[in-house]
XYZ file of N, CA and C in Angstrom:
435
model
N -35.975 60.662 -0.071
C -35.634 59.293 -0.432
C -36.361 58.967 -1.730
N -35.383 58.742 -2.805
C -35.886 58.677 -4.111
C -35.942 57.186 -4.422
N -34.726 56.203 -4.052
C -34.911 54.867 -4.577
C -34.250 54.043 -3.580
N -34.567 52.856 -3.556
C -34.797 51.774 -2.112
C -34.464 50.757 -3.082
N -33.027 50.467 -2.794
C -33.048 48.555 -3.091
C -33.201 47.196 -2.240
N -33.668 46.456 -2.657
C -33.934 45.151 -1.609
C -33.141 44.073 -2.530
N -32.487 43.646 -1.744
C -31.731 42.807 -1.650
C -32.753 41.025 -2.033
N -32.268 40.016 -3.119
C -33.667 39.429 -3.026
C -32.408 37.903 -3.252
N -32.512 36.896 -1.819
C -31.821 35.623 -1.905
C -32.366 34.348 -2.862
N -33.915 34.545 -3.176
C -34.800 33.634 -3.369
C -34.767 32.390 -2.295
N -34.815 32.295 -1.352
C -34.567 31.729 -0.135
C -36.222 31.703 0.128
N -37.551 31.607 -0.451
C -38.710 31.668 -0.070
C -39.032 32.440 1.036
N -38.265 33.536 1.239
C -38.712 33.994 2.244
C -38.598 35.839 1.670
N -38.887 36.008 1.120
C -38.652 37.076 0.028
C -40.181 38.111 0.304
N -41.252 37.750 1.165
C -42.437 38.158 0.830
C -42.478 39.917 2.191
N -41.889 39.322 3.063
C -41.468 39.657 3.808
C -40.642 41.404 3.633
N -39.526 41.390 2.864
C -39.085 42.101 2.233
C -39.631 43.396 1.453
N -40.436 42.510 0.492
C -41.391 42.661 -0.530
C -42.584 43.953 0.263
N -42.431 43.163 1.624
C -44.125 44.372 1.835
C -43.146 45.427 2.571
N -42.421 45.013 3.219
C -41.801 46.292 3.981
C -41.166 47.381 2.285
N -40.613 46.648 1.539
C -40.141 47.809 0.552
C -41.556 48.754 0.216
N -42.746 47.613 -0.376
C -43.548 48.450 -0.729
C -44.309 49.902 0.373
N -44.414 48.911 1.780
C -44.448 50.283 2.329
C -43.477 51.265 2.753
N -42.621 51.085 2.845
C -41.363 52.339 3.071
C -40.827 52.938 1.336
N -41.605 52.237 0.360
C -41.780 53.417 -0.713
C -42.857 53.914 -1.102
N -44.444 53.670 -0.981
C -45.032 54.355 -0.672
C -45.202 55.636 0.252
N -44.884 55.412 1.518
C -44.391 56.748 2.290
C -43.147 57.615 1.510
N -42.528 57.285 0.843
C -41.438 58.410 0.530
C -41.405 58.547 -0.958
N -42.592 57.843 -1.935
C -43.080 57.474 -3.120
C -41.542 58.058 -3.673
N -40.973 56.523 -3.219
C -39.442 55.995 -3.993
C -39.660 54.674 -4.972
N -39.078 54.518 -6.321
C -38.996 53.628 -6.219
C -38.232 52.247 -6.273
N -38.838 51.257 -5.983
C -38.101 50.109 -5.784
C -36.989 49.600 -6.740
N -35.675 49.500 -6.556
C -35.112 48.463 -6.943
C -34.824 47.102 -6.294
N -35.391 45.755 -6.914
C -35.041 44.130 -6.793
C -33.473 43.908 -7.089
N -32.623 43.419 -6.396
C -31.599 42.705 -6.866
C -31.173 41.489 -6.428
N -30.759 40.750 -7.354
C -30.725 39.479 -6.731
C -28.953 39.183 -7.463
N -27.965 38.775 -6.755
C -26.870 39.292 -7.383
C -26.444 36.887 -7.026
N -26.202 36.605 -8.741
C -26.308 35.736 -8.860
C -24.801 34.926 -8.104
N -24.424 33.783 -8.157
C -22.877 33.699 -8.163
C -22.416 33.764 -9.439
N -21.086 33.818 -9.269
C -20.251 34.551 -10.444
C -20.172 33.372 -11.490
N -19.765 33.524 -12.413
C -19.487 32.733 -13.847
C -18.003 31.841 -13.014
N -18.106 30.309 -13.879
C -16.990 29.603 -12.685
C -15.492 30.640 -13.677
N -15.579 31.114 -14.438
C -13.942 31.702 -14.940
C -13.887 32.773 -14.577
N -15.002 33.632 -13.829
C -14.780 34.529 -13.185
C -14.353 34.050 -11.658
N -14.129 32.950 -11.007
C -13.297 32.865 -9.876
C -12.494 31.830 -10.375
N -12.389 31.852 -11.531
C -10.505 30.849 -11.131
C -10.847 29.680 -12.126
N -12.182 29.366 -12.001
C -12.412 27.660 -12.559
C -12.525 27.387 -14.010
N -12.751 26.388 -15.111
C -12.615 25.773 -15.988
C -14.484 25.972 -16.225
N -14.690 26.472 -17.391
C -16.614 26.099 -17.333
C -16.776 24.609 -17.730
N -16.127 23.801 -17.226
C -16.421 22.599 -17.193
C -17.198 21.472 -18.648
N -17.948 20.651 -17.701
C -18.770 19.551 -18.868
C -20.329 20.340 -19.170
N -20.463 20.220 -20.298
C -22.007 20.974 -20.533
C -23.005 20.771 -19.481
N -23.320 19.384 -18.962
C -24.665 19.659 -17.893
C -24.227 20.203 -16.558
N -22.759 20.454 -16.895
C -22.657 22.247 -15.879
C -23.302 22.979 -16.163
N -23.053 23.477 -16.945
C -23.397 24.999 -18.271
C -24.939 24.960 -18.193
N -25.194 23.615 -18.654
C -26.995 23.231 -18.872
C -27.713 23.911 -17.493
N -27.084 23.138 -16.078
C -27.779 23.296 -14.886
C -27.569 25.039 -14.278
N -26.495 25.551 -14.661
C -26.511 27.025 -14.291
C -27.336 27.662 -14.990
N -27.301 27.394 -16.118
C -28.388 28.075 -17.452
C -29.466 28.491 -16.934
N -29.878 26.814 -16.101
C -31.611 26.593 -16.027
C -31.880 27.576 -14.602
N -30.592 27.282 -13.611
C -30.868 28.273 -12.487
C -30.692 29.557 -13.232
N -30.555 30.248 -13.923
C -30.418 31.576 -13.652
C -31.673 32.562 -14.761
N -32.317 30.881 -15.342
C -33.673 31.556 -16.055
C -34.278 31.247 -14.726
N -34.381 30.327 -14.002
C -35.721 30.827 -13.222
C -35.918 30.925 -12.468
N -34.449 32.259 -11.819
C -34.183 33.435 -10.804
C -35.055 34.477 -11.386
N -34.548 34.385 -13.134
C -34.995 35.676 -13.986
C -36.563 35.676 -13.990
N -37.006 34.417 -14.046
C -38.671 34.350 -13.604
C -39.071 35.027 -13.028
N -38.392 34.386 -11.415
C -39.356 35.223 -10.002
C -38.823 36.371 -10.023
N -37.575 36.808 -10.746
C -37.607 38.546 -10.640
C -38.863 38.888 -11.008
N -38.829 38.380 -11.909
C -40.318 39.320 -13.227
C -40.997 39.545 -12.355
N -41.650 37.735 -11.998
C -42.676 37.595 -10.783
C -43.021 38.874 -10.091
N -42.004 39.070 -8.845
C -41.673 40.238 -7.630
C -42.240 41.543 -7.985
N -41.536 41.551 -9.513
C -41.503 43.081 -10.143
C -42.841 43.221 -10.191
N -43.590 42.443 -11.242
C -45.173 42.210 -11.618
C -46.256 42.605 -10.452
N -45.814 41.927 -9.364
C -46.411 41.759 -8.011
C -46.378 43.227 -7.546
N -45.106 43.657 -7.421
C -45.099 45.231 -6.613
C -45.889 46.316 -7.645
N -45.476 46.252 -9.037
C -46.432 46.956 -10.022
C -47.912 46.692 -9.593
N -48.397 45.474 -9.653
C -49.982 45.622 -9.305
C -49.922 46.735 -7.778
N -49.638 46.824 -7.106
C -49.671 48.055 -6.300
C -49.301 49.374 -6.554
N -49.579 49.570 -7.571
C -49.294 51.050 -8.315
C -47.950 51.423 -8.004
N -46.686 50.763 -7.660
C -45.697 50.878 -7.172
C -44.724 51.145 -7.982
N -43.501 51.943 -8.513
C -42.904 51.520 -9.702
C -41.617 50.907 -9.254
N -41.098 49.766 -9.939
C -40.565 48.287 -9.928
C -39.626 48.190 -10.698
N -38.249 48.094 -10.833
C -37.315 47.567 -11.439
C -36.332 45.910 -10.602
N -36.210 44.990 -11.508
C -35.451 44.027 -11.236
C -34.401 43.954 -11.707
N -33.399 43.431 -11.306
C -32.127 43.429 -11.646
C -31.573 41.913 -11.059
N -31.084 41.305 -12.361
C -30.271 40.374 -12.052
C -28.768 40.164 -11.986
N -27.750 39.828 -11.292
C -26.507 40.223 -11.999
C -25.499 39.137 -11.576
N -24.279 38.975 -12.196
C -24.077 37.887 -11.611
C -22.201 38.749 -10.686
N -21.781 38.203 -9.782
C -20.750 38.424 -8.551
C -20.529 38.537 -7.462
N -19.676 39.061 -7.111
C -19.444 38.726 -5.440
C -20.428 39.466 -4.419
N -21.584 38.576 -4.033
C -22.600 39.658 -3.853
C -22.559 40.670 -2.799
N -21.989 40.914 -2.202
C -21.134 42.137 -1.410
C -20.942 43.806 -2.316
N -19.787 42.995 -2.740
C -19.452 43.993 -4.058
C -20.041 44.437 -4.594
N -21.319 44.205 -5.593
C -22.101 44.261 -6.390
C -23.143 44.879 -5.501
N -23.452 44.410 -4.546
C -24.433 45.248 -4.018
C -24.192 46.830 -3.829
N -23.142 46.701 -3.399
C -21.990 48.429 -2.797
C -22.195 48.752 -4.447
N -21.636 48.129 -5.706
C -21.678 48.758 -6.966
C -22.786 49.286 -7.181
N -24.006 48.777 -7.515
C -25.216 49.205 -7.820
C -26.098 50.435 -7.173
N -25.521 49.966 -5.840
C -26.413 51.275 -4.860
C -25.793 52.438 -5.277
N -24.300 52.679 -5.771
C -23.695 54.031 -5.948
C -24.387 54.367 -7.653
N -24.497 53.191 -8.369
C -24.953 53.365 -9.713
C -26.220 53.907 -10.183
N -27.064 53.407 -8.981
C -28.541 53.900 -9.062
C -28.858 54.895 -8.228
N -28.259 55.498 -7.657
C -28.399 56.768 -6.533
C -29.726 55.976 -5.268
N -28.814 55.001 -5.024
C -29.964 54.352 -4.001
C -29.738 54.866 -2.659
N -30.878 55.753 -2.244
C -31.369 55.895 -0.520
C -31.231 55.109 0.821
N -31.450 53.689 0.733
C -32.013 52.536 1.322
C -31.613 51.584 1.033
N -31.084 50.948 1.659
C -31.026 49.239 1.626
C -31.716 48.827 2.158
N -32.232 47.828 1.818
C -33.322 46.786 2.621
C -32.571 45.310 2.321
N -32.331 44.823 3.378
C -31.965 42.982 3.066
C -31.846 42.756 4.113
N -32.598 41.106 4.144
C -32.575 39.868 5.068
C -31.628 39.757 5.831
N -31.819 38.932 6.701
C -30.865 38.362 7.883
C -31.169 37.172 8.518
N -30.540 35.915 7.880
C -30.782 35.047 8.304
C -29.874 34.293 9.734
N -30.269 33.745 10.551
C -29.476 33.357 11.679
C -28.586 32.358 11.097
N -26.995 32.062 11.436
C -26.213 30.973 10.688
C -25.870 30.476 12.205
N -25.110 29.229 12.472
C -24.481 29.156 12.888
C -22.863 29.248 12.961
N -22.113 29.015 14.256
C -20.624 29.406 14.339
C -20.206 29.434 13.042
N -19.925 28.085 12.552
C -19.109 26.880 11.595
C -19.586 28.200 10.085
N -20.948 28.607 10.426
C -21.164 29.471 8.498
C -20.462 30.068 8.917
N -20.831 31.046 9.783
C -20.304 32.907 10.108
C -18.615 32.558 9.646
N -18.084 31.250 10.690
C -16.580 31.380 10.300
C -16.419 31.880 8.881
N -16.848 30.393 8.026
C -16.547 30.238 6.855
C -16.976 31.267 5.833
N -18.379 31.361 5.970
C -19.082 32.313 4.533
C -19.402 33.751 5.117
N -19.283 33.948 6.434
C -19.581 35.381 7.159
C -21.209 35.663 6.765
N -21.558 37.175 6.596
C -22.961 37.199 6.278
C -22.969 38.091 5.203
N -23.853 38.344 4.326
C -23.913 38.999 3.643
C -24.352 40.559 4.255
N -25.213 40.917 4.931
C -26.058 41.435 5.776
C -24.952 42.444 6.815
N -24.168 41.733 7.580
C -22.514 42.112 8.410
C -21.908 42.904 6.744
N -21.832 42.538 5.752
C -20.654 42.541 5.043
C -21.193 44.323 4.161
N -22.604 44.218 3.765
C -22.951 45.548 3.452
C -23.355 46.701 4.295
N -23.414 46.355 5.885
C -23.408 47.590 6.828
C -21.857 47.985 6.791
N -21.407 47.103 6.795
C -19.519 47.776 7.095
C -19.507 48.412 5.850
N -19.710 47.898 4.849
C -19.140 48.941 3.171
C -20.040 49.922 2.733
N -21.203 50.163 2.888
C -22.348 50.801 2.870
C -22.293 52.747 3.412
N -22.185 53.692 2.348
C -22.719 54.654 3.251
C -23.912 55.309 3.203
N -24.453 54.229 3.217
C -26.383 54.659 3.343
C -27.022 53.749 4.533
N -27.843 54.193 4.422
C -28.765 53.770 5.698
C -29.012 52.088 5.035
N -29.371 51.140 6.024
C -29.557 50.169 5.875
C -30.482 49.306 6.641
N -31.561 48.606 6.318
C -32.494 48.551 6.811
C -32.683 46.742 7.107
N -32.393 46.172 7.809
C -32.277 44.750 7.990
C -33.151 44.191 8.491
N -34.357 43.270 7.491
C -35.277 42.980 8.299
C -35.161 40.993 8.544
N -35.385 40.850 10.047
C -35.271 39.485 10.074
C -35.543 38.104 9.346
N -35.368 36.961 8.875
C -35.977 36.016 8.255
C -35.948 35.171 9.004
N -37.256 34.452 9.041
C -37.380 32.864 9.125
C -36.490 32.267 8.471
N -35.196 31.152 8.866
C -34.547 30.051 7.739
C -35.731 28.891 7.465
C-alpha cells in the first residue's frame, strides 16, 4: 500500500480522519492524499453564474477550504508524514472514483455521517455511493454530526 486518500467534508469533524490516515500510513509508510471535492461551478450543472455577490461568496468559500487544506497538509507533515492536498471542484462521487484511479490510490478513507430518511431519499450518501463504484478497499470511519 503505496497511497491512501481521505476524503475531507470540512464538517469539523475532520480530526478524526486525520489520525486514522496518519496511522494506517505510517504502518504501510504510504503517502497521504487530502481531498476535498468542492461543488461544481453553477454552469457546470445547468445554471447562469448569476449576480457578483454570488461569485464574491463562492470565491470566499473556496479560499478558505484552500486554507484548511494547507492547514491538514501542514499538520500531517509536522509528523514526518508525506502530505498532498487536493482541492477540486464536482460531483463528489465521481471525482472521488476519478482521482483514486489517477493517483494509483490503495485506500480510501471517508466519513460517515448518520442522515435521516428524508436526506438518504433525497441526497443519498456519499460514503454508500463510493463503496458501490470503488474497486479498492475502503475504509469508513464513523462521525459525530
Amino acid at each position: 500500500m503505496k497511497n491512501i486518500l481521505v476524503t475531507i467534508d470540512f464538517n469539523n469533524n475532520e480530526k478524526a480522519l486525520l489520525d486514522k490516515a496518519v496511522e494506517m500510513a505510517k504502518c504501510f509508510e504510504a503517502k497521504i492524499w487530502l481531498l476535498h471535492v468542492a461543488a461544481p461551478e453553477p454552469e457546470f450543472i445547468g445554471f447562469g453564474v448569476g449576480p457578483q455577490y454570488i461569485r464574491d461568496t463562492r470565491a470566499e468559500e473556496l479560499r478558505k477550504e484552500h486554507r484548511l487544506m494547507s492547514d491538514y497538509t501542514e499538520l500531517i507533515k509536522l509528523e514526518n508524514q508525506e502530505c498532498e492536498g487536493l482541492l477540486i471542484n464536482g460531483a463528489t462521487i465521481e471525482m472521488i472514483i476519478e482521482e483514486t484511479q489517477k493517483l494509483a490510490i490503495d485506500l480510501i478513507i471517508i466519513g460517515h455521517h448518520e442522515h435521516h430518511f428524508m436526506y438518504k431519499a433525497f441526497f443519498g450518501s456519499v460514503a454508500s455511493g463510493v463503496i458501490k463504484k470503488a474497486n479498492i478497499p475502503v475504509l469508513i470511519i464513523p462521525l459525530e454530526n
